[in-house]
Amino acid sequence: MRRIISILMENEPGALSRVVGLFSQRGYNIETLTVAPTEDSTLSRLTLTTIGDDRTIERITKHLNKLIEVVKLVDLTEGAHIERELMLIKVKATGAQRAEVKRTVDIFRGQIVDVTSSVYTVQLAGASDKLDAFIGAIGETQVLEVVRSGVSGIARGEKVLSI
Amino acid sequence: MEKLSGAEMVVRSLQEEGVEYLFGYPGGAVLHIYDAIFQQDKVKHILVRHEQAATHAADGYARATGKPGVVLVTSGPGATNAVTGIATAYMDSIPMIVISGQVRSDWIGDDAFQETDMVGICRPIVKHSFMVRDPAQIPEMMRKAFYLATTGRPGPVLIDIPKDKTAPHVKVPFEYPKKVKMRSYTPVTRGHAGQIRKALEELLKAKRPVIYAGGGVISGEASDLLTRLVRKLGYPVTNTLMGLGCYPATDKQFVGMLGMHGTYEANMAMHNADLIMAVGARFDDRATNDAGKYCPGATIVHIDVDPATISKNVRADVPIVGPVQQVLDDMLNMLDEHGGQPDQKALARWWEEIDGWRQVHGLRYETNDDGPMKPQQVVQALYKATNGDAYVTSDVGQHQMFAAQFYHFDKPRRWINSGGLGTMGFGLPAAMGVQFAFPDATVACVTGEGSIQMNIQELSTCLQYGLPVKIININNQALGMVRQWQDMQYGGRHSQSYMDSLPDFVKLAEAYGHVGIRVDKFEDLAPAMEKAFSLKDRLVFMDIYVDPSEHVYPMQIADGAMRDMWLSKTERT
Ligand SMILES: Cc1cc2nc3c(=O)[nH]c(=O)nc-3n(C[C@H](O)[C@H](O)[C@H](O)COP(=O)(O)OP(=O)(O)OC[C@H]3O[C@@H](n4cnc5c(N)ncnc54)[C@H](O)[C@@H]3O)c2cc1C
Ligand SMILES: Cc1ncc(C[n+]2csc(CCOP(=O)(O)OP(=O)(O)O)c2C)c(N)n1
Ligand SMILES: [Mg+2]
């Protein structure tokens, strides 16, 4: 099963490499990874998605918790949560396609953020499967370049991940 | 406030931590630190002959005393030479501080002379690591390193220090922190009372219980508590290779080591148990055989301070995360209050069964009347000559298993070997560390002619510091453990497991200024041992020729259950 694990860790050099290293060392996969400092500049928030059965995920979270720089950790997929990923995508937009692409962007509630005579650059945010669906709708042959931020997530309701 | 250079702060921090010995080897990147060492005499520096030996010596010191071992090496090759020793300590959860020099910080990343990314190389084999970015960080980092290495599940911690951060002319205020607090590190200090109660109920309900105790009981200083609990319950107890000595081996409730080369009775008791209580043991594959076929009828209680070991290899029915000492203490108190009693009738039947298994193999081996002596006989002679009260370090191979089987350790911290990594070359430097810790104690290193050659240069260190270690070289002229596997699984094709061109170890020992004794015949063994151990202030290298074809038994059959064993070259369960 796909899981979103969200980590608060010390904003220190080397901390990220320990998290990433743990995954390769123990043979786990990272599907996506995003990291940035939080409002408290001593802490970073790292979100990663991985795929595994319950036993594997239990091991991953236990080993992550053992890393000295990891302060707190939550598996967002265990409860109601919101997930978002940002995508910037360049698509071919010539002739009749221009209107077609525009319409698709509107349906997906994206924005065209840059334009040339033959290319639209589109910005789209949402759950990962929505971004996948957009690429599907545009058609892979029309896609020139894709940049995805990786998943960020947050729990629904009053639950917060803080120290 | 007092102002010190980074180098002086390193040394002062070691003093503040009460460090007696620093095992190391100098080089460019740590010369400032060596100069600071020269100007004090509280921390004694021990000059080894290879950085790997520095780590093993510090490790041996730590295992024998329970205090952290401390190592100092230079950047590049000095640091990479230490890697095997760091990994050895990591696998066996041994507290160790390794200080490595690094090139000047403005050269880092430029492939400078003797630059290696030591923090990167060591990432998977340390509990934590630090890189000093400002000399002012040194006291706090040192304090944190000792704190991390010695609390929770112990382990090695690395501090990498670029040379410019130790420069003598850069002085900063020094104050050694009394306490450290790390919001991101809070080792568990108490096991859950409800879980302990549940475990106790399971224990008292059991009809075929086994206590399976490991290295955590030794590092957690809980041998006495374990012994009290086991005696009170009257249950059988087995030890892992790392746990030997945590329960007196000569006690009648001890059924021997379990696992790949465990006793028949220990492995049979495990397989047939209805309750297994693992105490500070981590269900390593050498101790479980195939985890899928593991002890089918057993409820499993697992006490460990590291939550990540719980249900890692074998699912625990009653997990208890906490330090063994506190958990066992609470359990004993609850047992007193509870007033519950084990099922004595069932227990008597269980012991009857176990005593039956004890008759089956009993670590028997065949002796030759005229042929070469057996390696087992050597360990038995050692046990006798030292009254079972020596510190015994070992290398890795058949000799290690024979030592584990035939030297009966009654006290913790007496058996010092590399279990998790299985590092050949560990024995002699580890023995040095033990002898430094206990100058008057009898320290024997049981080794093989393969292993001893991996750190033999340390004979020179032993001479320099007058370490009277007794080396028991069980010389089977072969990489015996490898050869055993080749006999059993590769049709006897001895690919590269033969030790050709062995040196004359007696002459070699003499060349290093020590005493060498060669033994070929069994009748000479006991007198030679006696002589060796009577030379209290000399290192004696005993080169003892034994039967090259001997195997270690029992041996569990790969991919089988606990009860599946070879009992000799021809008999199996
Ligand atoms: C050639 C060879 C053959 C071997 N054959 C065997 C064999 O037949 N049988 C065998 O058992 N081993 C054998 N081993 C050793 C094996 O590889 C493992 O090293 C060993 O089984 C691990 O022992 P352990 O479970 O006691 O764990 P250790 O490695 O000693 O770990 C200790 C455990 O206790 C925990 N702990 C530490 N401190 C505390 C505390 N204060 N409170 C609570 N928990 C704590 C730790 O988290 C850890 O899980 C062999 C090794 C070699 C090299
Ligand atoms: C550094 C290292 N290299 C290789 C091995 C694999 N190995 C395990 S036991 C063994 C043979 C050891 O030979 P020896 O020291 O003579 O002991 P014996 O088994 O003959 O008693 C080898 C090569 C190891 N454990 N460590
Ligand atoms: Mg040998």
CSV table of C-alpha atoms and ligand atoms in Angstrom, one decimal, chain B residues 84 395-400 421-425 447-452 454 474 476 478-482 499, ligand 2:
chain,number,residue,atom,x,y,z
B,84,THR,CA,35.8,-2.5,10.2
B,395,ASP,CA,38.5,-14.4,16.8
B,396,VAL,CA,36.1,-15.9,14.3
B,397,GLY,CA,35.8,-19.4,13.2
B,398,GLN,CA,35.6,-22.9,14.6
B,399,HIS,CA,37.8,-22.0,17.5
B,400,GLN,CA,35.3,-19.3,18.5
B,421,LEU,CA,29.9,-8.9,12.2
B,422,GLY,CA,32.1,-11.9,12.8
B,423,THR,CA,35.3,-10.0,12.4
B,424,MET,CA,38.5,-12.1,12.1
B,425,GLY,CA,41.3,-10.1,13.6
B,447,THR,CA,42.3,-17.7,18.0
B,448,GLY,CA,43.1,-19.6,14.8
B,449,GLU,CA,46.1,-19.4,12.6
B,450,GLY,CA,43.9,-17.6,10.0
B,451,SER,CA,42.5,-15.0,12.3
B,452,ILE,CA,45.6,-14.2,14.3
B,454,MET,CA,44.9,-10.4,10.5
B,474,ILE,CA,44.2,-23.4,17.8
B,476,ASN,CA,44.2,-26.5,12.4
B,478,ALA,CA,43.0,-24.3,7.7
B,479,LEU,CA,40.3,-21.7,7.6
B,480,GLY,CA,38.4,-24.3,9.5
B,481,MET,CA,34.9,-22.8,9.5
B,482,VAL,CA,35.0,-22.2,5.8
B,499,MET,CA,46.5,-22.2,5.1
C,2,LIG,C1,37.7,-10.5,8.1
C,2,LIG,C2,37.0,-11.7,7.8
C,2,LIG,N1,37.2,-12.3,6.6
C,2,LIG,C3,36.6,-13.5,6.3
C,2,LIG,C4,35.7,-14.1,7.2
C,2,LIG,C5,35.0,-15.4,6.8
C,2,LIG,N2,35.5,-16.5,7.7
C,2,LIG,C6,34.8,-16.9,8.8
C,2,LIG,S1,35.5,-18.0,9.7
C,2,LIG,C7,36.9,-18.1,8.6
C,2,LIG,C8,38.0,-19.0,8.9
C,2,LIG,C9,38.8,-18.6,10.1
C,2,LIG,O1,40.0,-19.4,10.2
C,2,LIG,P1,40.8,-19.5,11.5
C,2,LIG,O2,41.0,-18.2,12.1
C,2,LIG,O3,42.0,-20.3,11.2
C,2,LIG,O4,39.8,-20.3,12.4
C,2,LIG,P2,39.2,-21.8,12.4
C,2,LIG,O5,37.9,-21.7,11.8
C,2,LIG,O6,40.2,-22.6,11.6
C,2,LIG,O7,39.2,-22.2,13.8
C,2,LIG,C10,36.7,-17.2,7.6
C,2,LIG,C11,37.6,-17.0,6.5
C,2,LIG,C12,35.5,-13.4,8.4
C,2,LIG,N3,34.7,-13.9,9.3
C,2,LIG,N4,36.2,-12.3,8.7
